[in-house]
Coordinates of C-alpha atoms and ligand atoms in Angstrom, one line a residue:
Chain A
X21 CA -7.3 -12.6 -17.7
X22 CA -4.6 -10.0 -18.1
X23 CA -5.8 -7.0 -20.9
X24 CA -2.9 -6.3 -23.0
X25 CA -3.3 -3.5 -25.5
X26 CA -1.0 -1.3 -28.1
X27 CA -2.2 1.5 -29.8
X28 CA 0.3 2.7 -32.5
X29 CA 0.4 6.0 -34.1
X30 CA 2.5 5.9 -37.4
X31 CA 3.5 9.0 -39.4
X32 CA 6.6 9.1 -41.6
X33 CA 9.7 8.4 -39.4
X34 CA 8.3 8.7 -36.2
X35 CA 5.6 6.2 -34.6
X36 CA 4.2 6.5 -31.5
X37 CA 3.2 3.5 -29.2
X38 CA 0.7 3.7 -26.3
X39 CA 0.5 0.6 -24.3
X40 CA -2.0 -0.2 -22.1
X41 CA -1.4 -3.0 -19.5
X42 CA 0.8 -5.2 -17.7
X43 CA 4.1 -5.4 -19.5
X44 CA 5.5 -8.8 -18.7
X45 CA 6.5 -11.4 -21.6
X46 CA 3.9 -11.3 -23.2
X47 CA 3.0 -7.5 -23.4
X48 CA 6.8 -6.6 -24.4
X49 CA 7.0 -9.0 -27.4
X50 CA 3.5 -7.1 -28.5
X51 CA 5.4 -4.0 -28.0
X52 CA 8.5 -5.4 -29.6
X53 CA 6.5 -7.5 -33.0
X54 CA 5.2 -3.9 -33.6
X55 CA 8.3 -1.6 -33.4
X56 CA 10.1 -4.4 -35.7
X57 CA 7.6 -4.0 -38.2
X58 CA 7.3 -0.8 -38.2
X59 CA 11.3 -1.1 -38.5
X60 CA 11.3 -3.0 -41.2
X61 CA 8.8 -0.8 -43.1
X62 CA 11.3 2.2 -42.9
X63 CA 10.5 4.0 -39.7
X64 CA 12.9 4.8 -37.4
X65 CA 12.0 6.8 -34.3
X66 CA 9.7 5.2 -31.8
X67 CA 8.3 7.0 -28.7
X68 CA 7.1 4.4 -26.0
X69 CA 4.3 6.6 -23.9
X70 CA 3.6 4.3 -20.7
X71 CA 1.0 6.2 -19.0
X72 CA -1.5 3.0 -18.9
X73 CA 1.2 0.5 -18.1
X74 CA 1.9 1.1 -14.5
X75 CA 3.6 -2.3 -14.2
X76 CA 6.0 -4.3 -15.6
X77 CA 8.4 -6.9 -15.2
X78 CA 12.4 -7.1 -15.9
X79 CA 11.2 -10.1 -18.3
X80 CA 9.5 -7.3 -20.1
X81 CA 11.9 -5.3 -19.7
X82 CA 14.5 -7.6 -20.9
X83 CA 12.5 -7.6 -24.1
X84 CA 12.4 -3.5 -25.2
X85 CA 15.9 -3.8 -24.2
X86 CA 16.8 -6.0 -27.1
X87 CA 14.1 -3.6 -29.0
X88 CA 16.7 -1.0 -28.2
X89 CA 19.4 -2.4 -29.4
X90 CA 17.6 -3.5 -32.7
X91 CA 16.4 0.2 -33.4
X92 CA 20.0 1.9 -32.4
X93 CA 22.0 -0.5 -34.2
X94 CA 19.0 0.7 -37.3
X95 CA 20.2 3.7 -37.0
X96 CA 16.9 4.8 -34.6
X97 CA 15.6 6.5 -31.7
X98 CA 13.4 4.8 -29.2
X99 CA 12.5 7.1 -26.4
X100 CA 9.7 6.5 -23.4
X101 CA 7.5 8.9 -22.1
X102 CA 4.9 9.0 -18.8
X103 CA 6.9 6.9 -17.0
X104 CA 5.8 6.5 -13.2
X105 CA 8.4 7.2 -10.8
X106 CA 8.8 3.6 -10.2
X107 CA 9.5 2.7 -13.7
X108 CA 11.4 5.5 -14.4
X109 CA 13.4 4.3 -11.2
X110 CA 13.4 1.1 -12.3
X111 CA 15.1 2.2 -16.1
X112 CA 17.6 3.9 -14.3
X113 CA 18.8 1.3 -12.3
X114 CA 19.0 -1.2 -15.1
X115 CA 21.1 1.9 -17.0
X116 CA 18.3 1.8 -19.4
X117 CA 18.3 5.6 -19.8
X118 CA 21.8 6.2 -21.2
X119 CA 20.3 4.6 -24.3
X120 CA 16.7 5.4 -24.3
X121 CA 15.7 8.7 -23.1
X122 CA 12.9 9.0 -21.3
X123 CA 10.5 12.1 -21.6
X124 CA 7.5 13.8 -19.2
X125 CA 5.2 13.4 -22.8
X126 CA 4.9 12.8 -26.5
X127 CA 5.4 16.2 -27.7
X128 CA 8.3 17.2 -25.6
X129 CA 9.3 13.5 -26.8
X130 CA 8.8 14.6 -30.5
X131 CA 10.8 17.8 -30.2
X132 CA 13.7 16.6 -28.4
X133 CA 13.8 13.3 -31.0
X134 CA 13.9 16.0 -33.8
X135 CA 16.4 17.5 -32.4
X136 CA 18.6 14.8 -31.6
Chain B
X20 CA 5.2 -8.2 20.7
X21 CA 1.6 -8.0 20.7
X22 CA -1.1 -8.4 17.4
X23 CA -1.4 -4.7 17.3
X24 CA 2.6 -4.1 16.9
X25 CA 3.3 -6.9 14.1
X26 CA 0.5 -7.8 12.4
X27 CA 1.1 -10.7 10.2
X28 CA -0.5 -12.2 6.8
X29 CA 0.2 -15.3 5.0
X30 CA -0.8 -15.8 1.7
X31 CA -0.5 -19.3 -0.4
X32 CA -1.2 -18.7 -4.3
X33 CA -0.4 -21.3 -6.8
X34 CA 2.5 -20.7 -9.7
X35 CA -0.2 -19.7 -12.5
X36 CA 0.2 -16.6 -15.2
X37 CA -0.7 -13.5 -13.6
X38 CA -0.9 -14.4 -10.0
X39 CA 2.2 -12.4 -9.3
X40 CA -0.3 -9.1 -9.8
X41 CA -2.9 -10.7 -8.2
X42 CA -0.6 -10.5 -5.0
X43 CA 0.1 -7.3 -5.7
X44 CA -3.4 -6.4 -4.2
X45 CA -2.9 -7.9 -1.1
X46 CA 0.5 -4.9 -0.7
X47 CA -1.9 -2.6 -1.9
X48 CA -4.3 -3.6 1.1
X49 CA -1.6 -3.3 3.9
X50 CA -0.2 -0.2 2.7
X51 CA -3.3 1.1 4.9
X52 CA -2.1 0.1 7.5
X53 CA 1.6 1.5 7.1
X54 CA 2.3 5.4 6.1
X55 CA 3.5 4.5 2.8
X56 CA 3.8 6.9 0.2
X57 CA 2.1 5.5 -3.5
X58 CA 5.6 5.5 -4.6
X59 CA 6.7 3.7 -1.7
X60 CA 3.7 0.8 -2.4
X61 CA 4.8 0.7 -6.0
X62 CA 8.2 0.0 -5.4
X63 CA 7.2 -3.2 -3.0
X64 CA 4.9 -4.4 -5.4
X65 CA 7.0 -4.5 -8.0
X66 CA 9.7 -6.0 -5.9
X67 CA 7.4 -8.4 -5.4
X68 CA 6.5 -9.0 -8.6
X69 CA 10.5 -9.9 -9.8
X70 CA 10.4 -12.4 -6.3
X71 CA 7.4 -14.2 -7.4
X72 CA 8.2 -14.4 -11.1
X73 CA 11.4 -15.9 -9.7
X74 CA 9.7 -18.9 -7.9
X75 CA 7.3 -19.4 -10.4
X76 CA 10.4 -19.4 -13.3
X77 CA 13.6 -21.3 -11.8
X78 CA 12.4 -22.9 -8.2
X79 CA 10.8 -26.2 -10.1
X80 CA 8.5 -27.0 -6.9
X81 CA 7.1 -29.7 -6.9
X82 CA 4.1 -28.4 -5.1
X83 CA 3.4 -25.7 -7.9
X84 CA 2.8 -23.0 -4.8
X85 CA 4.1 -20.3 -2.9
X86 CA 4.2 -18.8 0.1
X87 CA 4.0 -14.5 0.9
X88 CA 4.8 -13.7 4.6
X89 CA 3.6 -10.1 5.1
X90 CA 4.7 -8.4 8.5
X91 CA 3.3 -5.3 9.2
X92 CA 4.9 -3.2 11.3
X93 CA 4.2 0.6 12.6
X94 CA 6.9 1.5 10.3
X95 CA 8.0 -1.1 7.8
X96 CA 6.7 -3.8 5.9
X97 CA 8.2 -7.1 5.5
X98 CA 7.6 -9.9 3.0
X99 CA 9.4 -13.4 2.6
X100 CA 8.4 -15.4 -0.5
X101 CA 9.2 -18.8 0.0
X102 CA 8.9 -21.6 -2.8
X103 CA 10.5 -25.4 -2.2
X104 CA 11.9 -25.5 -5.3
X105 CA 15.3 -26.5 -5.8
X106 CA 17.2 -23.7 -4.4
X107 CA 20.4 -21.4 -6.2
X108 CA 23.3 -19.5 -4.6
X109 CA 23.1 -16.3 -5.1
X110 CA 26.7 -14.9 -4.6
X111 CA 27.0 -17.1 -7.8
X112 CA 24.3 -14.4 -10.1
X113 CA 26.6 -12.0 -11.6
X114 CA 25.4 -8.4 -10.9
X115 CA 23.8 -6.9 -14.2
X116 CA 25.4 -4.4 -16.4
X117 CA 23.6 -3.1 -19.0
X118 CA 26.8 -2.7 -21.0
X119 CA 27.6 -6.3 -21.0
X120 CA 24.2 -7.1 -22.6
X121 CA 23.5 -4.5 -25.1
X122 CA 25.3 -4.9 -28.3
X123 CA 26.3 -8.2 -27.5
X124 CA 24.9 -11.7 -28.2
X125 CA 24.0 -12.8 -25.0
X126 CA 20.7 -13.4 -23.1
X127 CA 19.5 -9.6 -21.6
X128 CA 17.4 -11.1 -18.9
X129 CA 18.8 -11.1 -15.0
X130 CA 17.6 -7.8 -13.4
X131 CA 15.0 -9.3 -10.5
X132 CA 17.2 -9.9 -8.1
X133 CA 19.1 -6.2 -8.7
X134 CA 15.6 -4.2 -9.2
X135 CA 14.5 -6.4 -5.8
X136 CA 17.6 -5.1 -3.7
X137 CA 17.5 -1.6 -5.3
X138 CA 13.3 -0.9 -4.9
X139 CA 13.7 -2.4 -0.7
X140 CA 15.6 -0.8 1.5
X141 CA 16.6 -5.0 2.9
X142 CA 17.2 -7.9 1.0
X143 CA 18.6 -11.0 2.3
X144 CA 17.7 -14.7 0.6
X145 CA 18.4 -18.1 2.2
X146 CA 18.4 -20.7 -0.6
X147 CA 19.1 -24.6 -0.3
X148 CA 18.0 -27.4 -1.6
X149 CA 14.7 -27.3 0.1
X150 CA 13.5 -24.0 -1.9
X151 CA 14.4 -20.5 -1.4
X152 CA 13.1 -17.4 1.2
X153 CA 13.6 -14.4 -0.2
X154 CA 12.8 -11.8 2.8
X155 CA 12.6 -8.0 2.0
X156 CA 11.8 -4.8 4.0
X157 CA 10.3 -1.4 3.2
X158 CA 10.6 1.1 5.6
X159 CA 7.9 4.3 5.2
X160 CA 9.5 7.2 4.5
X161 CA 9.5 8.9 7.7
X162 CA 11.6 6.0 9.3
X163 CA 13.5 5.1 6.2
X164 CA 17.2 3.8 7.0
X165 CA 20.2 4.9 4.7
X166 CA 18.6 3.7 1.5
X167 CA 20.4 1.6 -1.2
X168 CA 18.0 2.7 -3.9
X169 CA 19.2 6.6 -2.9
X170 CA 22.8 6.0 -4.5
X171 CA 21.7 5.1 -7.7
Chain C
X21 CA -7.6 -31.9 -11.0
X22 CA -5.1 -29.7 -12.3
X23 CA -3.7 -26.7 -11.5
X24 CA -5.6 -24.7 -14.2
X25 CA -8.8 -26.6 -13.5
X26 CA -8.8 -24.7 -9.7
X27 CA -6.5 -22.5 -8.3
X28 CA -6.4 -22.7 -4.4
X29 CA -5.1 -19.2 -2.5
X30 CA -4.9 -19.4 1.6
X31 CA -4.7 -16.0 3.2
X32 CA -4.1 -16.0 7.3
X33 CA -5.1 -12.6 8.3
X34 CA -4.9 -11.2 12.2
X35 CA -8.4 -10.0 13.3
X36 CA -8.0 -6.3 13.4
X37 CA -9.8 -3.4 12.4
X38 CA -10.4 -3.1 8.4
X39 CA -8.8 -6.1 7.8
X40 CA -11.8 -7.4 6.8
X41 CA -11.5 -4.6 3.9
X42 CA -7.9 -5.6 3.1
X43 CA -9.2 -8.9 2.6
X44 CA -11.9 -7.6 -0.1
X45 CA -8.7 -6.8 -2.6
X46 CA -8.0 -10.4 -2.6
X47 CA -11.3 -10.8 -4.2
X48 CA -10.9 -8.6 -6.6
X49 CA -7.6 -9.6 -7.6
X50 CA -8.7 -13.0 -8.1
X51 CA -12.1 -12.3 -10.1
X52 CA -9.4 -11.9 -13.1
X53 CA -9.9 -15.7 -13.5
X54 CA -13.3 -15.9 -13.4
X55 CA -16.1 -14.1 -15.7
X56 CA -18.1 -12.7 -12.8
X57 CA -19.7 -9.2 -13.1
X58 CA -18.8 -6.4 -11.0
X59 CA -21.6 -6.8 -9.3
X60 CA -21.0 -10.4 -8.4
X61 CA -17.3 -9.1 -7.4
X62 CA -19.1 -6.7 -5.6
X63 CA -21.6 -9.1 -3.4
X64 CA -19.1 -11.7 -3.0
X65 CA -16.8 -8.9 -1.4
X66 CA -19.7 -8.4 1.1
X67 CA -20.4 -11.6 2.0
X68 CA -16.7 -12.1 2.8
X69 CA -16.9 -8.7 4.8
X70 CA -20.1 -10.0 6.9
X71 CA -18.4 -13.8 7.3
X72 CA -14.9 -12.1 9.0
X73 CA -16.8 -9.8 11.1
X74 CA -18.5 -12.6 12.6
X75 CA -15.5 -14.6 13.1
X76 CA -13.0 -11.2 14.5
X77 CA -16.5 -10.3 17.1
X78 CA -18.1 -13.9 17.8
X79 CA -15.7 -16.4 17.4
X80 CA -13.2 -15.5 20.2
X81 CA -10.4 -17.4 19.0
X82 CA -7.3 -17.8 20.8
X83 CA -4.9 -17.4 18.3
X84 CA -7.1 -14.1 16.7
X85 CA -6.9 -15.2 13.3
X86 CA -8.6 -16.6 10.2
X87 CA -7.7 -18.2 7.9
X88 CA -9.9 -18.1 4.2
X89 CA -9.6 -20.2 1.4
X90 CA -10.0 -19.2 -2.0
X91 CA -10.8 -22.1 -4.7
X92 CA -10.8 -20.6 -8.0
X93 CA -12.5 -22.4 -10.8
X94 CA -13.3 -22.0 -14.3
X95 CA -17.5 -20.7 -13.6
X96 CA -16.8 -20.2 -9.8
X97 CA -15.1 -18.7 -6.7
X98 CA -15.3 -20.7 -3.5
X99 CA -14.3 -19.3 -0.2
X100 CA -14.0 -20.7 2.8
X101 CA -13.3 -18.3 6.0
X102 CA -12.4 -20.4 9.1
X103 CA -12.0 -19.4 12.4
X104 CA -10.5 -21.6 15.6
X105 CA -12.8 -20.3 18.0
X106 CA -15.8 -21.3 20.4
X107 CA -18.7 -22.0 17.0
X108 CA -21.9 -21.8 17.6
X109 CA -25.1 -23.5 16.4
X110 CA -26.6 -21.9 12.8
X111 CA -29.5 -23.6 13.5
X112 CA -30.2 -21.6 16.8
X113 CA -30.0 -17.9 15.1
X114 CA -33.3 -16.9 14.4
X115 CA -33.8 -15.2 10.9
X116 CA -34.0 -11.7 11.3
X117 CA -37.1 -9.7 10.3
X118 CA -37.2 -5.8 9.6
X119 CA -40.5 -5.7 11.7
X120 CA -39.2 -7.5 14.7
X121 CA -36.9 -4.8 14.9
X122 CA -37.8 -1.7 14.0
X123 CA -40.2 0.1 16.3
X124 CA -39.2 -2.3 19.3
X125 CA -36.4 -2.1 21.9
X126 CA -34.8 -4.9 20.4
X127 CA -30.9 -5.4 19.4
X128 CA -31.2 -4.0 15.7
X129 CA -28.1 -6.4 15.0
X130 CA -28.6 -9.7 13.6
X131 CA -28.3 -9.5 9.7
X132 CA -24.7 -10.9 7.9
X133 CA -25.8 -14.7 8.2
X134 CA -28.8 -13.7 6.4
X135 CA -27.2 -11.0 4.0
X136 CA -24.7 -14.3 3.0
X137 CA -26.7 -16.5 2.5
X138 CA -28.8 -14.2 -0.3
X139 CA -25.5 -12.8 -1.7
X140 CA -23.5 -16.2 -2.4
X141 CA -25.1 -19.0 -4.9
X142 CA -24.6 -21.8 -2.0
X143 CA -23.9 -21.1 1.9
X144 CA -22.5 -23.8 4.0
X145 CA -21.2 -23.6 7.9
X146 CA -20.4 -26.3 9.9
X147 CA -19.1 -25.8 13.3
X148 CA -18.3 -26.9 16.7
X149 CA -16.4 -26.2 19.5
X150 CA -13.1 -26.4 17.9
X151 CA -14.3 -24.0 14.9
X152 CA -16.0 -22.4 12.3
X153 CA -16.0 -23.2 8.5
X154 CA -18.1 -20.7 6.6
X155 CA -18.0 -22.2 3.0
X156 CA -19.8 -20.0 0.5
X157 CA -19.9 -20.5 -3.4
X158 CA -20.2 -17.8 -6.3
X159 CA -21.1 -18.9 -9.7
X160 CA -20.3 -16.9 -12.8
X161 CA -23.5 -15.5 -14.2
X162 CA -23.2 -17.5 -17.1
X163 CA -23.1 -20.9 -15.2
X164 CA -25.7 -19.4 -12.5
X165 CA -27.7 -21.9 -10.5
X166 CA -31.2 -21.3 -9.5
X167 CA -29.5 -18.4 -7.3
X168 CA -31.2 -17.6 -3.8
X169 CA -30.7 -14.1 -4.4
X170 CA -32.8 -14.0 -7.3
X171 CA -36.4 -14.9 -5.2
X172 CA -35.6 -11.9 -2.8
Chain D
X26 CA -6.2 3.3 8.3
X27 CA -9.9 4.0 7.2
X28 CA -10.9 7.5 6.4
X29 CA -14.3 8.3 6.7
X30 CA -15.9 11.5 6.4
X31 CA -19.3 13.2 6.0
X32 CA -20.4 16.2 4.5
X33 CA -23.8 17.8 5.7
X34 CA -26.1 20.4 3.4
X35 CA -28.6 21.9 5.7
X36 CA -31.6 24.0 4.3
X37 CA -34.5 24.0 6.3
X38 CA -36.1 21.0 7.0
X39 CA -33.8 19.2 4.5
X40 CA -30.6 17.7 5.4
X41 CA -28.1 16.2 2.4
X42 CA -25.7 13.9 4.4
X43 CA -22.6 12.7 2.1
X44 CA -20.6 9.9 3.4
X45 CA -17.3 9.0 2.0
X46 CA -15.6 5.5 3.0
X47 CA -17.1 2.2 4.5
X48 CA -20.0 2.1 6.7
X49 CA -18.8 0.2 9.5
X50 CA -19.2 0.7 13.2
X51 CA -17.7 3.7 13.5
X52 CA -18.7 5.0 10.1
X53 CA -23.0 4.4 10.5
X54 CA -22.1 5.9 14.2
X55 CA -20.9 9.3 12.6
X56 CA -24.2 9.0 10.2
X57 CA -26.3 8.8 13.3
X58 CA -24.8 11.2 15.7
X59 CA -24.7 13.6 13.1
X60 CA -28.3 13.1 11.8
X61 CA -29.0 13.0 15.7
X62 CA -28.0 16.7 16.1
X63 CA -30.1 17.8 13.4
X64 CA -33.1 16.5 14.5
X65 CA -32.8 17.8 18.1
X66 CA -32.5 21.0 16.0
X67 CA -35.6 20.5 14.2
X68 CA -34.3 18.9 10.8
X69 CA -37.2 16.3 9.9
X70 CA -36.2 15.1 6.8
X71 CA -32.8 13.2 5.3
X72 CA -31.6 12.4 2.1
X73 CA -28.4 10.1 2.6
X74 CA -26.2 9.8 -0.5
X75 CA -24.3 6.9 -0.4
X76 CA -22.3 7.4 -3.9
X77 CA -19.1 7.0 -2.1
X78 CA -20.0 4.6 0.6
X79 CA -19.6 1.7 -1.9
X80 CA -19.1 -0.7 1.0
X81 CA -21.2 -1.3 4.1
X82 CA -20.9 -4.3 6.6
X83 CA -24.0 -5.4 8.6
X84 CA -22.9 -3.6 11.4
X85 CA -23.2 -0.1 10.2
X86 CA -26.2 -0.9 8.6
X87 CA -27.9 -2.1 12.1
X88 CA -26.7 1.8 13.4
X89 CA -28.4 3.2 10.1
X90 CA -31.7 1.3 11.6
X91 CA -31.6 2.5 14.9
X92 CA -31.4 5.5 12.9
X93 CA -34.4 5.6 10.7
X94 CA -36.5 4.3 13.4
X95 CA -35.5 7.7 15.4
X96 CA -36.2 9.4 12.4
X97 CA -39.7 7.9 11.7
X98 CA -40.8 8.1 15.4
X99 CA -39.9 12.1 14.9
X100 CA -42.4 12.1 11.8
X101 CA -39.8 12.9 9.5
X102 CA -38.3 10.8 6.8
X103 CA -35.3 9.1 5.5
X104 CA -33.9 8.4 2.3
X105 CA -31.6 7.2 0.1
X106 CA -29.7 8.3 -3.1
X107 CA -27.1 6.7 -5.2
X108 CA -27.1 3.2 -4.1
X109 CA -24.5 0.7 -5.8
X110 CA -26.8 -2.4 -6.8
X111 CA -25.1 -4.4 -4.2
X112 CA -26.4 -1.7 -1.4
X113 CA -29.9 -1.3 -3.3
X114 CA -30.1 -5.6 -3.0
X115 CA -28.5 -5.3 0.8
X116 CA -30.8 -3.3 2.4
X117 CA -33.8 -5.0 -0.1
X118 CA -32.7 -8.1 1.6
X119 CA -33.4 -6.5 5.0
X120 CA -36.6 -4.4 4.2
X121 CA -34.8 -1.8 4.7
X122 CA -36.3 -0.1 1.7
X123 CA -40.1 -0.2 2.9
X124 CA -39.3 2.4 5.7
X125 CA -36.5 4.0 3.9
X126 CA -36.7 4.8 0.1
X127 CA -34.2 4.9 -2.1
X128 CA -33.9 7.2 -5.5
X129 CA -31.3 7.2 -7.9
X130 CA -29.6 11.0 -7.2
X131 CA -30.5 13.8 -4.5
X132 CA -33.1 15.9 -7.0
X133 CA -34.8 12.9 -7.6
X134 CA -34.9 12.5 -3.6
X135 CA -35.3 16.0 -2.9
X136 CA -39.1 16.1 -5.3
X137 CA -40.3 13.2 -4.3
X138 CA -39.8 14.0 -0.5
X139 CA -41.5 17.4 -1.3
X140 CA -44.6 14.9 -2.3
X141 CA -45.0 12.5 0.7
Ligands
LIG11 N1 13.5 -18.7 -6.3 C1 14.5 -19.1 -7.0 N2 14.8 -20.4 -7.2 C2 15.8 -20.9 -7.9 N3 16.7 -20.1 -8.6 C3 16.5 -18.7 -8.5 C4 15.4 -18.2 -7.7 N4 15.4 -16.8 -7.8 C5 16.5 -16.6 -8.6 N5 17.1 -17.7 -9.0 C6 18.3 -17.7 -9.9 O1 18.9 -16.5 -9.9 C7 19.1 -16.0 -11.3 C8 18.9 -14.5 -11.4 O2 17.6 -14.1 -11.1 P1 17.1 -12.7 -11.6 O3 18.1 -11.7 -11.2 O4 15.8 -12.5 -11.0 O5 17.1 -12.7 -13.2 P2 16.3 -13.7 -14.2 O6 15.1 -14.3 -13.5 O7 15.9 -12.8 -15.3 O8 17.3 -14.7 -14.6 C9 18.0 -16.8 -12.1 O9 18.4 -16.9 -13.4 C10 18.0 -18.1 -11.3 O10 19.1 -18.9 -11.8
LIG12 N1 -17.7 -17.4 13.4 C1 -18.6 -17.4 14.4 N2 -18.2 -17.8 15.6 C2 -19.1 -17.9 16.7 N3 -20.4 -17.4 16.6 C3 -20.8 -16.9 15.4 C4 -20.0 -16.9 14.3 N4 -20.7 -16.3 13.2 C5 -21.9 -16.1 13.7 N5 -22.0 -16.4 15.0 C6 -23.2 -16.3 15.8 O1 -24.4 -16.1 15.0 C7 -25.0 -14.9 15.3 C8 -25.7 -14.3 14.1 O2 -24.7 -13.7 13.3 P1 -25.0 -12.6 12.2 O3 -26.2 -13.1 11.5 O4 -23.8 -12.4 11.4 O5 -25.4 -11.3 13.0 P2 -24.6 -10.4 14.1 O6 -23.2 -10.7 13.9 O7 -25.0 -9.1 13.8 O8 -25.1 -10.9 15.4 C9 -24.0 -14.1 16.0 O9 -24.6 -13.2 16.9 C10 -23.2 -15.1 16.8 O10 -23.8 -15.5 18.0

């Protein structure tokens, strides 16, 4: 069946989150149990690289958009980065992007969060 | 209209977890015989992807199945999914803003059939009682008509 | 049977060139819901290739397509690939030998019968003059049968 | 549609023949009229790496027959290299592999040639 894997990378108040796989229901409440951890043990900035998840769904998608409103209304960042230009097309039209940048990768990500 | 002008496939897959990507595949397949561009056969396929989620979701068939009409043209694709579920009206589905749903308590789902009309360049659905056809175009890049998905 | 005991996917495909590949990526797509290897992916993708060349040059159908039938179970793939076209009579095709061939003004043709039967777990064709059924089975390596393939 | 393409290194009496895409019809025929034109220039022996030739229908194969046999009558010799399993157990299936061997890269092919 369908491979869904997260790979999280956690230092201080920024985490970054490397999924790998389809991003339906199921993969965005993975992405989404992990970032509210994290949230609740303090961090606050969370940059989403999508490189290996090509595809998703707008149920997935429905998901990080409650994510996003968990982490602004904490006080947090949650950017995304490697989009293809399909999902980045597809954030746009939802109007995702007004509230979660989107960056080419993690360390132009991790600059512009800093200086945000 | 002879074979080698439309060519047409029909696919039947049952409403099981994952088979929406499965189909995915089959657009991947045709795209050689179409000049697509890879973002071109992304977009279809994940048009796709919100249409068969949608059967599989909120048709209720009673046969558990759907149906994928691919017609390949020289210059366009088209695809009708069809379930014979119980039908909706779509003029009814309130367009999606993302400003009424963040920040507010109410469900944040409702983007399929917005992401399907935005990712085609056509989208028309005919839905009664007798289940739903959802019938999208893609046309390649050199013939592409005044696209919606450009004014966004 | 339920749904999630075997999944049943109909693809109608027109017989034209490299269709017979497009077809392949159904096969692939649907070995997600079985444990096969990527080797068995990989023979059952050529028996399917040899079993729709066979109907798209012999079967001389009027309505120039096929129709294939994929039954998905738990520990195997079953595929049927049908044609509506003249059949023919299996029994009558002579197996073909290497040393018939070479070194002899013969027609060096005569191999995807044979090459299917050794590649699939359990060929099966019935037809008549209405038809050809090609029925061929795969099982997961774990759930192998005493495989042809394996005495060659 | 289907791209298939070929790519020839000539030394001597060697020939490396690359194909690239599915051996079909038309794909074993490019094979053959290309091997073909060597030999009526005096190339005897052929090493045919198949590494990106993953697929081959029954058809092409037949073309790759009428092949060897031209090769064989011409005293030279035929080979394979890099054969998916799938190939190696298609053209075992046939015999193929008695009057055409098959080694695992082109160096391999290339020595053992050398020996016959
Ligand atoms: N094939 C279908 N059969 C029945 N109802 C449908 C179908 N497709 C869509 N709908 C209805 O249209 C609504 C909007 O669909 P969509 O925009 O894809 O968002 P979502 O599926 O997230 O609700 C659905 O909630 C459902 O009521
Ligand atoms: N679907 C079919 N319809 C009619 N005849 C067929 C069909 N499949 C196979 N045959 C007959 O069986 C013969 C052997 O087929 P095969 O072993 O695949 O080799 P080849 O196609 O190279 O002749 C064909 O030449 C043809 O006469």
């Amino acid at each position: 069946m369908n491979q869904f894997n997260i790979d999280i990378e956690h230092t201080g108040d920024y985490a970054v989150i490397r999924s790998d796989g389809y991003i339906n229901n199921l993969g965005g409440e993975k992405i989404s149990e992990e970032c509210c951890r994290l949230l609740e043990s303090g961090c606050r900035n969370f940059i989403l690289n999508l490189e290996k998840s090509p595809i998703v769904n707008s149920i997935g998608v429905s998901i990080l958009i409650e994510l996003i409103e968990r982490v602004l209304e904490s006080d947090g960042k949650l950017v995304f980065t490697n989009l293809t230009s399909t999902i980045a097309k597809t954030f746009r039209i939802m109007g995702l992007l007004q509230y979660a940048g989107a960056f080419p990768d993690e360390l132009t990500a991790l600059d512009e969060i800093k200086k945000m | 209209m002879t074979v080698q002008e439309i060519k047409e496939i029909m696919l039947t897959v049952p409403m099981i977890p994952d088979m929406e990507l499965a189909v995915t595949k089959t657009v991947e397949s045709l795209s050689r015989f179409i000049p697509f561009t890879g973002d071109q056969v992304d977009e279809v396929k994940h048009a796709i992807i919100e249409a068969c989620m949608n059967a599989f979701e909120h048709s209720r068939s009673a046969d558990c199945r759907i149906l994928l009409v691919f017609k390949v043209g020289p210059c366009k694709l088209t695809v009708e999914i069809v379930d014979h579920g119980k039908g909706f009206d779509p003029a009814l589905v309130e367009d999606p803003k993302i400003e009424n749903k963040l920040f507010k308590n109410v469900r944040k789902r409702g983007w399929g059939l917005k992401l399907m009309k935005h990712l085609m360049d056509e989208v028309d659905i005919v839905s009664n009682r007798n289940g739903t056809v959802v019938r999208m175009v893609k046309y390649a890049d050199a013939y592409r008509k005044e696209a919606l998905n450009e004014s966004v």
